[in-house]
């Protein structure tokens, strides 16, 4: 039976919450719009008052995820304090923390196949969030001699790929991929090797 008491945005948020629950349980392609409606306690017809289809619902979950992600990244970066290196490393840790605490959002954002160009609001939110990592990379890369300095977009893409790989392989409990090391340690040592290669960290004694 439909739940009572939904008003204005309440039903919309209930559907997003249901979507996130189902994404965590079944993946982004493992459920139907009818299942999301059932999880929220409403009829399938009620969903179409807010979303044109399942992908629109997932896109809203991704949009909200990017908003949360952006806030966490900005808090970690903290305007580049206390140093460009520390701020950069903190954004890497924030990436892992987000994936661990908000798995449904993470999957909606990065594994659902939903383009960040799908709508202006999603694009703006994703651009803000991912821009924090690029800003941190830009600040840190300014400490590299110009003739050895990679483009900031490449720099941030390398770290993003490393962070994403650690999450996918070792931080989400995938069968057969258990690591003897904490994901945070894997990421920090990997970033350390990368930064040493660029001359941003002194070589090991």
PDB file of N, CA, C and O in Angstrom, residues 10 46 59 61 82 94 113 128 141 146 153 173 180 187:
ATOM      1  N   UNK A  10       8.922  15.418  -0.498  1.00  0.00           N
ATOM      2  CA  UNK A  10       9.133  14.209   0.303  1.00  0.00           C
ATOM      3  C   UNK A  10       9.141  12.945  -0.545  1.00  0.00           C
ATOM      4  O   UNK A  10       9.953  12.052  -0.332  1.00  0.00           O
ATOM      5  N   UNK A  46       3.160   6.969  -9.547  1.00  0.00           N
ATOM      6  CA  UNK A  46       3.559   8.127  -8.743  1.00  0.00           C
ATOM      7  C   UNK A  46       4.976   8.575  -9.063  1.00  0.00           C
ATOM      8  O   UNK A  46       5.302   9.758  -8.927  1.00  0.00           O
ATOM      9  N   UNK A  59      20.161   9.546 -12.158  1.00  0.00           N
ATOM     10  CA  UNK A  59      20.869  10.813 -12.374  1.00  0.00           C
ATOM     11  C   UNK A  59      20.687  11.752 -11.193  1.00  0.00           C
ATOM     12  O   UNK A  59      21.622  12.465 -10.807  1.00  0.00           O
ATOM     13  N   UNK A  61      20.187  10.749  -8.084  1.00  0.00           N
ATOM     14  CA  UNK A  61      21.030  10.185  -7.028  1.00  0.00           C
ATOM     15  C   UNK A  61      22.490  10.584  -7.243  1.00  0.00           C
ATOM     16  O   UNK A  61      23.211  10.917  -6.288  1.00  0.00           O
ATOM     17  N   UNK A  82      47.359  22.925   5.357  1.00  0.00           N
ATOM     18  CA  UNK A  82      48.448  23.842   5.715  1.00  0.00           C
ATOM     19  C   UNK A  82      49.543  23.938   4.655  1.00  0.00           C
ATOM     20  O   UNK A  82      50.394  24.801   4.735  1.00  0.00           O
ATOM     21  N   UNK A  94      39.854  11.768   1.246  1.00  0.00           N
ATOM     22  CA  UNK A  94      38.428  12.106   1.198  1.00  0.00           C
ATOM     23  C   UNK A  94      37.710  11.279   0.141  1.00  0.00           C
ATOM     24  O   UNK A  94      36.549  10.901   0.319  1.00  0.00           O
ATOM     25  N   UNK A 113      26.825   4.568 -15.755  1.00  0.00           N
ATOM     26  CA  UNK A 113      26.756   4.933 -17.166  1.00  0.00           C
ATOM     27  C   UNK A 113      26.025   6.237 -17.420  1.00  0.00           C
ATOM     28  O   UNK A 113      25.846   6.631 -18.578  1.00  0.00           O
ATOM     29  N   UNK A 128      32.025  21.088 -10.167  1.00  0.00           N
ATOM     30  CA  UNK A 128      32.518  21.679  -8.914  1.00  0.00           C
ATOM     31  C   UNK A 128      33.327  20.655  -8.127  1.00  0.00           C
ATOM     32  O   UNK A 128      34.437  20.939  -7.654  1.00  0.00           O
ATOM     33  N   UNK A 141      51.433  20.984  -8.427  1.00  0.00           N
ATOM     34  CA  UNK A 141      52.316  20.887  -9.597  1.00  0.00           C
ATOM     35  C   UNK A 141      53.139  22.148  -9.803  1.00  0.00           C
ATOM     36  O   UNK A 141      54.178  22.103 -10.484  1.00  0.00           O
ATOM     37  N   UNK A 146      59.186  23.694 -14.426  1.00  0.00           N
ATOM     38  CA  UNK A 146      58.278  23.791 -15.573  1.00  0.00           C
ATOM     39  C   UNK A 146      58.581  22.765 -16.656  1.00  0.00           C
ATOM     40  O   UNK A 146      57.661  22.242 -17.305  1.00  0.00           O
ATOM     41  N   UNK A 153      45.610  18.810 -15.488  1.00  0.00           N
ATOM     42  CA  UNK A 153      44.521  17.865 -15.760  1.00  0.00           C
ATOM     43  C   UNK A 153      45.036  16.428 -15.795  1.00  0.00           C
ATOM     44  O   UNK A 153      44.359  15.507 -15.326  1.00  0.00           O
ATOM     45  N   UNK A 173      34.994  -4.521  -1.048  1.00  0.00           N
ATOM     46  CA  UNK A 173      34.704  -5.907  -0.713  1.00  0.00           C
ATOM     47  C   UNK A 173      34.448  -6.812  -1.899  1.00  0.00           C
ATOM     48  O   UNK A 173      33.702  -7.777  -1.793  1.00  0.00           O
ATOM     49  N   UNK A 180      46.061  -7.289   1.843  1.00  0.00           N
ATOM     50  CA  UNK A 180      46.608  -7.375   3.206  1.00  0.00           C
ATOM     51  C   UNK A 180      46.879  -5.998   3.806  1.00  0.00           C
ATOM     52  O   UNK A 180      47.294  -5.904   4.956  1.00  0.00           O
ATOM     53  N   UNK A 187      46.669   3.674  -1.082  1.00  0.00           N
ATOM     54  CA  UNK A 187      46.578   4.916  -1.842  1.00  0.00           C
ATOM     55  C   UNK A 187      47.729   5.855  -1.496  1.00  0.00           C
ATOM     56  O   UNK A 187      48.369   6.418  -2.396  1.00  0.00           O
TER      57      UNK A 187
END
